[in-house]
Short mmCIF file of C-alpha atoms in Angstrom, two decimals:
data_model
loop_
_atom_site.label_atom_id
_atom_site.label_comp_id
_atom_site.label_asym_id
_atom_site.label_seq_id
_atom_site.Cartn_x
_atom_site.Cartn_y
_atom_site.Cartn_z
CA UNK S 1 11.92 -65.21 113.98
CA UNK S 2 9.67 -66.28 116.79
CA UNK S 3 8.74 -63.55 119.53
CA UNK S 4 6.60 -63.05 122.35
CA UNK S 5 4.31 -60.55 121.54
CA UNK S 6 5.15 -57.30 124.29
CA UNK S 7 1.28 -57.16 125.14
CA UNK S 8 0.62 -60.95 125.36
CA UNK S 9 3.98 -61.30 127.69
CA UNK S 10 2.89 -58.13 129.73
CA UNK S 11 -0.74 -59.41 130.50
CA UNK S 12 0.71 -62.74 131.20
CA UNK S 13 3.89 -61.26 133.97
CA UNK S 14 1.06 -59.28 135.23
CA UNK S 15 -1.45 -62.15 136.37
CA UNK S 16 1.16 -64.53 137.16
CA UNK S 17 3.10 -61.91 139.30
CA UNK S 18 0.49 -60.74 141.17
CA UNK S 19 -1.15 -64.26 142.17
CA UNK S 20 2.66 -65.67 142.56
CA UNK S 21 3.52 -63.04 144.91
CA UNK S 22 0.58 -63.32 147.18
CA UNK S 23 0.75 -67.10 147.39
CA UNK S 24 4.17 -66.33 148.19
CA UNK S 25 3.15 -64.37 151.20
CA UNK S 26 0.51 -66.41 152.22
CA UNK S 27 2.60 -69.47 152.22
CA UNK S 28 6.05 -67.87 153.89
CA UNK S 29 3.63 -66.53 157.10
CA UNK S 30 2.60 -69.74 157.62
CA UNK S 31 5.77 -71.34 157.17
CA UNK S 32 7.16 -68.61 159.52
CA UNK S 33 4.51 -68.19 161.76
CA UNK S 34 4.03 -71.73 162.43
CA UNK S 35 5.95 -73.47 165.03
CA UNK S 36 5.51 -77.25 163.60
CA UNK S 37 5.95 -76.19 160.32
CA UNK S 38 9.27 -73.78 161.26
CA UNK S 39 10.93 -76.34 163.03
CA UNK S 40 10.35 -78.69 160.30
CA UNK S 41 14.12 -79.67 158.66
CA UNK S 42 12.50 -80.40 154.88
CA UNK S 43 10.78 -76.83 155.16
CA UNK S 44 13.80 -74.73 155.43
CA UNK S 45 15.21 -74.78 151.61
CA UNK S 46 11.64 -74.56 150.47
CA UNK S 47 11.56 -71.03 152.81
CA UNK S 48 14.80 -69.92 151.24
CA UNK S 49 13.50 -70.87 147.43
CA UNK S 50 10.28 -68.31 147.97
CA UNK S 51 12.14 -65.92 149.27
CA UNK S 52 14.73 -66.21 146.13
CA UNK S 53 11.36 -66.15 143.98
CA UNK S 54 10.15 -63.23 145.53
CA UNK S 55 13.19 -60.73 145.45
CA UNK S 56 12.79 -62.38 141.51
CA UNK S 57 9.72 -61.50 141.31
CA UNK S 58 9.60 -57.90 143.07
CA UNK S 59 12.87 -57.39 140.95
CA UNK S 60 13.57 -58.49 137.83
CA UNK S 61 9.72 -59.07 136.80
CA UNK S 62 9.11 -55.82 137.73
CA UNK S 63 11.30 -54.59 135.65
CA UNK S 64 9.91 -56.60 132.63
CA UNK S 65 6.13 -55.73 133.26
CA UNK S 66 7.78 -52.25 132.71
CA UNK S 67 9.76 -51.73 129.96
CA UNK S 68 7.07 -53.97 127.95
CA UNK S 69 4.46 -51.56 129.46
CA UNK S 70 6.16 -48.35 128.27
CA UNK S 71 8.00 -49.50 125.71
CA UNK S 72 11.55 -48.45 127.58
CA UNK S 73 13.22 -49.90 130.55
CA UNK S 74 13.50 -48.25 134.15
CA UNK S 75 16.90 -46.74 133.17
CA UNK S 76 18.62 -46.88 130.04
CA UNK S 77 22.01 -46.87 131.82
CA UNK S 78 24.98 -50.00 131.10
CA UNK S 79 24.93 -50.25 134.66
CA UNK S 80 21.19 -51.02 135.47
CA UNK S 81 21.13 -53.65 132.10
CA UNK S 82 23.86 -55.37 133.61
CA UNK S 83 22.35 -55.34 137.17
CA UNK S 84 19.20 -56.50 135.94
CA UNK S 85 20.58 -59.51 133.47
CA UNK S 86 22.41 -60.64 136.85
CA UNK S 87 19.45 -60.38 138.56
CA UNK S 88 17.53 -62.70 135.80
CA UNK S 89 20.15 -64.61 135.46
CA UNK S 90 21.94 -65.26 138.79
CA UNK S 91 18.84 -65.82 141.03
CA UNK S 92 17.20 -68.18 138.83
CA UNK S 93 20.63 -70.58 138.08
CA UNK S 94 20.70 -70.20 142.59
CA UNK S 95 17.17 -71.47 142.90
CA UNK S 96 18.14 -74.26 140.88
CA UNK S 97 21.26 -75.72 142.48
CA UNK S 98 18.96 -75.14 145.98
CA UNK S 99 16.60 -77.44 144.67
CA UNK S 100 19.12 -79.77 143.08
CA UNK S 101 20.15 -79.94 146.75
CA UNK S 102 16.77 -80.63 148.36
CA UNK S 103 16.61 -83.38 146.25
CA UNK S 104 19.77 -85.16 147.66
CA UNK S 105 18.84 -83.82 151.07
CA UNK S 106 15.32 -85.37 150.98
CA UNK S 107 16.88 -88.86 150.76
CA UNK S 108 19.03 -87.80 153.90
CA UNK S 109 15.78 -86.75 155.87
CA UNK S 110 13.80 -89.50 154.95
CA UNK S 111 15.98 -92.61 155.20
CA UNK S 112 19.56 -91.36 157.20
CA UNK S 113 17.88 -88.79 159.85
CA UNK S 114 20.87 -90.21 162.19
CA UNK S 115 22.88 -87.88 160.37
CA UNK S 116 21.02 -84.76 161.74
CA UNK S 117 20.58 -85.94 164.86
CA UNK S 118 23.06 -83.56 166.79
CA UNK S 119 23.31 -79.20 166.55
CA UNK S 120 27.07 -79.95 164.48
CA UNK S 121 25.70 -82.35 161.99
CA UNK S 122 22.97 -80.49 161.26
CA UNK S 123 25.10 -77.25 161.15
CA UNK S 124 27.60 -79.25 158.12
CA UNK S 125 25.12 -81.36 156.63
CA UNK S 126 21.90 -79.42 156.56
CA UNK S 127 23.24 -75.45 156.83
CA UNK S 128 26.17 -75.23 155.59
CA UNK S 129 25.60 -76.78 151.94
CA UNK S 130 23.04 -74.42 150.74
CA UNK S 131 25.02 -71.38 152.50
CA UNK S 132 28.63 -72.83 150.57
CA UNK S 133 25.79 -72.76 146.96
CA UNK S 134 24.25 -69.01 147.65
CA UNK S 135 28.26 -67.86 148.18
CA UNK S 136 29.45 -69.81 145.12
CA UNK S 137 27.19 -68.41 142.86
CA UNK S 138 26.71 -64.76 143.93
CA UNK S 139 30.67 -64.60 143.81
CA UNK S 140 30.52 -66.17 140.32
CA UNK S 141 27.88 -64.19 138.90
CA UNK S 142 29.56 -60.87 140.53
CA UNK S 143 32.68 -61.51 138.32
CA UNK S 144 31.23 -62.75 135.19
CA UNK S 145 28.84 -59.56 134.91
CA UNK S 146 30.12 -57.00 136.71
CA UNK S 147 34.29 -58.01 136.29
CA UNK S 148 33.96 -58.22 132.73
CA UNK S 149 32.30 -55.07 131.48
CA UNK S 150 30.57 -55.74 127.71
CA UNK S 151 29.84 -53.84 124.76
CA UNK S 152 27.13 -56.27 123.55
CA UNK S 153 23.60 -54.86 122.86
CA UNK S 154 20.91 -55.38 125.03
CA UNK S 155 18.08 -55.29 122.80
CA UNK S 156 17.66 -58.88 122.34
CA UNK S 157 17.41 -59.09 126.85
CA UNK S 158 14.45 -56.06 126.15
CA UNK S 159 12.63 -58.14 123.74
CA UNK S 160 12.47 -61.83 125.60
CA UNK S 161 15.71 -62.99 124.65
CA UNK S 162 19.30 -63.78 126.45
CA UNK S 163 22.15 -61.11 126.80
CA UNK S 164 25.54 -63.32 126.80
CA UNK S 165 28.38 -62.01 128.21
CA UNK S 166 31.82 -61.64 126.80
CA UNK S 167 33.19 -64.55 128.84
CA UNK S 168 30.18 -67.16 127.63
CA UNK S 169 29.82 -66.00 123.91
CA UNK S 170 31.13 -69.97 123.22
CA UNK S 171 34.25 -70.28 125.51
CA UNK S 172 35.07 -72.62 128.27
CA UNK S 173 33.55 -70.74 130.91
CA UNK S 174 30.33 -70.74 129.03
CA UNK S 175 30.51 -74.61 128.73
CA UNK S 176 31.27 -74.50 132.21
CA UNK S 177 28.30 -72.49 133.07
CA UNK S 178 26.26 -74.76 131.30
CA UNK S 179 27.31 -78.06 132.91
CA UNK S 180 27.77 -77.14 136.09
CA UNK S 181 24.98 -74.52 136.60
CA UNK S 182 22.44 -75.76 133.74
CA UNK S 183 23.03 -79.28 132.99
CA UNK S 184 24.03 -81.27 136.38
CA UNK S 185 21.36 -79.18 138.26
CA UNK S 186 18.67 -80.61 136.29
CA UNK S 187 19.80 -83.92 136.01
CA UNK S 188 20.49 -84.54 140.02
CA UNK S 189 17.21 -82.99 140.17
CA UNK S 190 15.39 -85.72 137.65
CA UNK S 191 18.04 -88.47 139.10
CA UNK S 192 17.49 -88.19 143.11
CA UNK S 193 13.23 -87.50 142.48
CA UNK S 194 12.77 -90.79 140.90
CA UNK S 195 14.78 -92.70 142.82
CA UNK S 196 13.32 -90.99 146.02
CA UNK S 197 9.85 -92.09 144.91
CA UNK S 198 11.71 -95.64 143.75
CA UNK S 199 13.13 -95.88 147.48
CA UNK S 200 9.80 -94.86 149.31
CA UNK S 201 7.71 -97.29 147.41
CA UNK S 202 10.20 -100.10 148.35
CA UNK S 203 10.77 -99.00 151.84
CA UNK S 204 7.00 -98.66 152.59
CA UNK S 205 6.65 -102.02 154.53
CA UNK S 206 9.70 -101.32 156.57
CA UNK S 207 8.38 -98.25 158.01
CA UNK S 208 5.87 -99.80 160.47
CA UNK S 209 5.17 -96.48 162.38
CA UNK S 210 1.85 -94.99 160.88
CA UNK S 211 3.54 -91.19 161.92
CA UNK S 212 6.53 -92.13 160.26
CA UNK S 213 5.28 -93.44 157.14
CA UNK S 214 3.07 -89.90 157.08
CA UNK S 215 5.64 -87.96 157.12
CA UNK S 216 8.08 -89.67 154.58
CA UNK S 217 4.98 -90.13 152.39
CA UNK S 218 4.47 -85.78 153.01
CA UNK S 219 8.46 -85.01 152.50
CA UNK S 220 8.03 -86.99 148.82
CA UNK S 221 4.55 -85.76 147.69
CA UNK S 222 6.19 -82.12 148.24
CA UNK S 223 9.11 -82.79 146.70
CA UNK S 224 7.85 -84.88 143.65
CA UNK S 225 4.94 -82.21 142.92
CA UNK S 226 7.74 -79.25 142.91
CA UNK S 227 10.39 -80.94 141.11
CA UNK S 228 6.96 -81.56 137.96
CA UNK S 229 7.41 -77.76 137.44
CA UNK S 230 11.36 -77.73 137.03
CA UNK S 231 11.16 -80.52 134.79
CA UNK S 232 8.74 -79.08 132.19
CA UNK S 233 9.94 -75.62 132.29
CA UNK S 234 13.38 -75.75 132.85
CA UNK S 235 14.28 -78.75 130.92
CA UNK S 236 13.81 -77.01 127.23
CA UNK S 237 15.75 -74.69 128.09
CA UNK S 238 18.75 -76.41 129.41
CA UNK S 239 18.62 -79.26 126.13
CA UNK S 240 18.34 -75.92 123.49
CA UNK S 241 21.48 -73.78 125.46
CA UNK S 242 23.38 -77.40 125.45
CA UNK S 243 22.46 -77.82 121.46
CA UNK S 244 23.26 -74.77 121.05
CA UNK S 245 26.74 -74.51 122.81
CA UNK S 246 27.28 -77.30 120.82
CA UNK S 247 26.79 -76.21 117.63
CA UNK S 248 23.44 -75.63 116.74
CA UNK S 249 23.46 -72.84 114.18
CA UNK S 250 21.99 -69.30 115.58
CA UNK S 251 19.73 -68.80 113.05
CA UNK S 252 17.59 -72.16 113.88
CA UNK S 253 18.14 -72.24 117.94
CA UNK S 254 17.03 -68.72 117.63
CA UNK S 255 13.04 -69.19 118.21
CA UNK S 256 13.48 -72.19 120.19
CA UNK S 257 16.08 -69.82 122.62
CA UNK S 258 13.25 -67.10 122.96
CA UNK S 259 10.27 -69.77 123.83
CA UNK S 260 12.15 -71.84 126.02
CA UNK S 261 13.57 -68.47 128.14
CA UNK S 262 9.98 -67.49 127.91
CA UNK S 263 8.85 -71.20 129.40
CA UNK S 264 11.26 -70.34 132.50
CA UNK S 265 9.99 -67.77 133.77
CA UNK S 266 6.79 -70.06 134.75
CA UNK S 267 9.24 -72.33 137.10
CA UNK S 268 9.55 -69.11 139.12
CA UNK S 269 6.04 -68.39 138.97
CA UNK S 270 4.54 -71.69 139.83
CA UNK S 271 6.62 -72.46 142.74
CA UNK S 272 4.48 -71.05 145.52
CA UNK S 273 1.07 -72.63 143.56
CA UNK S 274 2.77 -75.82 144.05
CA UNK S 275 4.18 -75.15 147.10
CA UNK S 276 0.86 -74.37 148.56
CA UNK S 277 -1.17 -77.60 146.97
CA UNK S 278 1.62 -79.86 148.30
CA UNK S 279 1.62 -78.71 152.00
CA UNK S 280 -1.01 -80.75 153.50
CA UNK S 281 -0.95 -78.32 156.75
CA UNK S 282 -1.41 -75.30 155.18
CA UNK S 283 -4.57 -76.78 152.92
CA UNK S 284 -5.82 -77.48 156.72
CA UNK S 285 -5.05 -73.99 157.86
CA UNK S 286 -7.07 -72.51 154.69
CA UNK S 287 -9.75 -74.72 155.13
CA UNK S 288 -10.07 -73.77 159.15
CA UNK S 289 -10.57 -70.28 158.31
CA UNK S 290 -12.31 -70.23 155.40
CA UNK S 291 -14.89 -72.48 157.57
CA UNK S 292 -14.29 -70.13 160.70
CA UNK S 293 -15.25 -67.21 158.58
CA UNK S 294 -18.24 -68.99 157.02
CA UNK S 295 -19.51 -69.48 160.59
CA UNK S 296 -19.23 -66.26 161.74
CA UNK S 297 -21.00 -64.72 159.03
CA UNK S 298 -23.97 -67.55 159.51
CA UNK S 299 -27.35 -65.92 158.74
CA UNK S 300 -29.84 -66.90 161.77
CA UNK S 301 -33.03 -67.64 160.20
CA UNK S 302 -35.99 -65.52 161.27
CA UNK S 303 -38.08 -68.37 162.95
CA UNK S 304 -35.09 -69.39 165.04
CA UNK S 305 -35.43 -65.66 166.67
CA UNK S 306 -38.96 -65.90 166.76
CA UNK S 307 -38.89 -69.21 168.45
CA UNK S 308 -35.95 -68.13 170.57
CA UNK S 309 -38.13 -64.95 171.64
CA UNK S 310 -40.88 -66.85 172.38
CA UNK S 311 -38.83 -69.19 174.96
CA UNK S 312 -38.02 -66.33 176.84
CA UNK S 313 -40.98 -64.49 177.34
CA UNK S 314 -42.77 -67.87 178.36
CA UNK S 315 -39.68 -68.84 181.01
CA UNK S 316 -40.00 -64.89 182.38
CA UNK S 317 -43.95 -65.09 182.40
CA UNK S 318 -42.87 -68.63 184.80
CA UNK S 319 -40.21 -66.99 187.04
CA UNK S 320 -43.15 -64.05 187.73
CA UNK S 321 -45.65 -66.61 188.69
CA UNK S 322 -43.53 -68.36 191.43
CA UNK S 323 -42.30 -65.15 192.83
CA UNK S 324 -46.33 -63.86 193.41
#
């Protein structure tokens, strides 16, 4: 049976976690701190999706880097495993329906922006659908983990697998899980990318404003460059939990279960890298103070002082002769 090695996943969580999480910050004060860039419609879910990555991140990673550091979880208690399989499982299904829905709302933004023109259409059409998603599934989650109470072990969860709950060990809530909260995700995602780039491309010579085309142009490179990470790391896993809830035998979906879970985790992880290389005004912001600093710690060489020395002395030495 295919595993993870615990030292090899450690080191791995580790780096990732620790770069991840400071991009994180980096990238959510500027979002935050930034007028432009707060005001900005197509920034909003993005702001909401690294927050979700970082209570992941500060949370359930945590909690991974130590049981495989120690070799035992945090607490050995049925209440913490279950808190922390809804954490791993609930926020990382939410940040996929939010970006399911940036993907339709990107078309919105970009070619119907009449629809957002007024403080009630933006409250129903650009507020309220990821608020109705973040209810939905913390309500779900809350009944299928903690309504349901389990006997199942949790030693597969410990070692880099999946704990299944009584209601999803093959029944139709599990199918319904998988379609609604696995499947369709991905596939809007996949579906409403391409044909954003598809409608961009076409619509290129129709947009005869120069700021205009900029900023459709920014709204897809963003989107297009995040959606790259959900597709390779997300997609395994959502094509082996479909074979499998549809009969692929345990004992072969077993290793392909454990790498593809293991492939997830890098969607989370990668989401403020990408994030960062795809916002145009925060590359600008870098580069402004990693120049400003540069400057300011400019080394004067010594025959500029001398020379600058030098000047002086001969402009006093010309005030003193005028004043005799």
């Amino acid at each position: 049976m295919f595993q993870v090695p615990r030292l090899l996943r450690f080191s791995c969580f580790l780096v990732f976690n620790i770069t991840s999480l400071t991009s994180t910050l980096f990238i959510l004060a500027f979002l935050l701190l930034d007028r432009t860039s707060r005001q900005a419609l197509y920034n909003h879910i993005i702001i909401v999706l690294l927050i979700l990555g970082f209570i992941y991140e500060l949370t359930n990673i945590l909690f991974h880097l130590y049981n495989d550091y120690n070799g035992v979880p945090l607490s050995t208690s049925p209440a913490f495993y279950i808190f922390w399989v809804f954490l791993d499982y609930s926020l990382y299904s939410l940040q996929i329906a939010l970006f399911a829905w940036a993907s339709i709302e990107r078309h919105i933004l970009i070619f119907h922006d009449q629809w957002l023109s007024t403080a009630k259409k933006r409250l129903f059409i650009h507020y309220l659908p990821p608020t109705i998603i973040i209810v939905y599934y913390l309500i779900y989650y809350c009944m299928v983990y903690f309504a349901t109470p389990c006997d199942y072990s949790f030693d597969g969860f410990l070692h880099g697998g999946i704990y299944i709950p009584c209601p999803f060990d093959r029944t139709f809530l599990a199918s319904w899980d998988l379609l609604v909260h696995q499947v369709f995700p991905t596939l809007v995602i996949v579906v409403f990318c391409v044909a954003l780039l598809v409608r961009v491309i076409r619509q290129k010579a129709r947009m005869h404003r120069a700021n205009r085309w900029r900023e459709s142009r920014r709204m897809t490179v963003q989107l297009l460059s995040i959606s790259l990470i959900y597709v390779l790391f997300n997609l395994p896993w959502v094509t082996v939990i479909f074979a499998y809830q549809c009969g692929w035998p345990a004992s072969l979906a077993i290793d392909a279960i454990l790498f593809s879970k293991f492939l997830c985790y890098n969607v989370i992880f990668c989401f403020p890298y990408v994030t960062c290389l795809a916002m145009k005004q925060f590359r600008v912001k870098v580069m402004e103070l990693t120049c400003y600093r540069g400057r300011g710690r400019q080394v004067v060489p010594n025959s500029t002082i001398g020379n600058a020395v030098h000047g002086r002395t001969l402009l006093e030495n010309k005030e003193l002769s005028h004043a005799q």
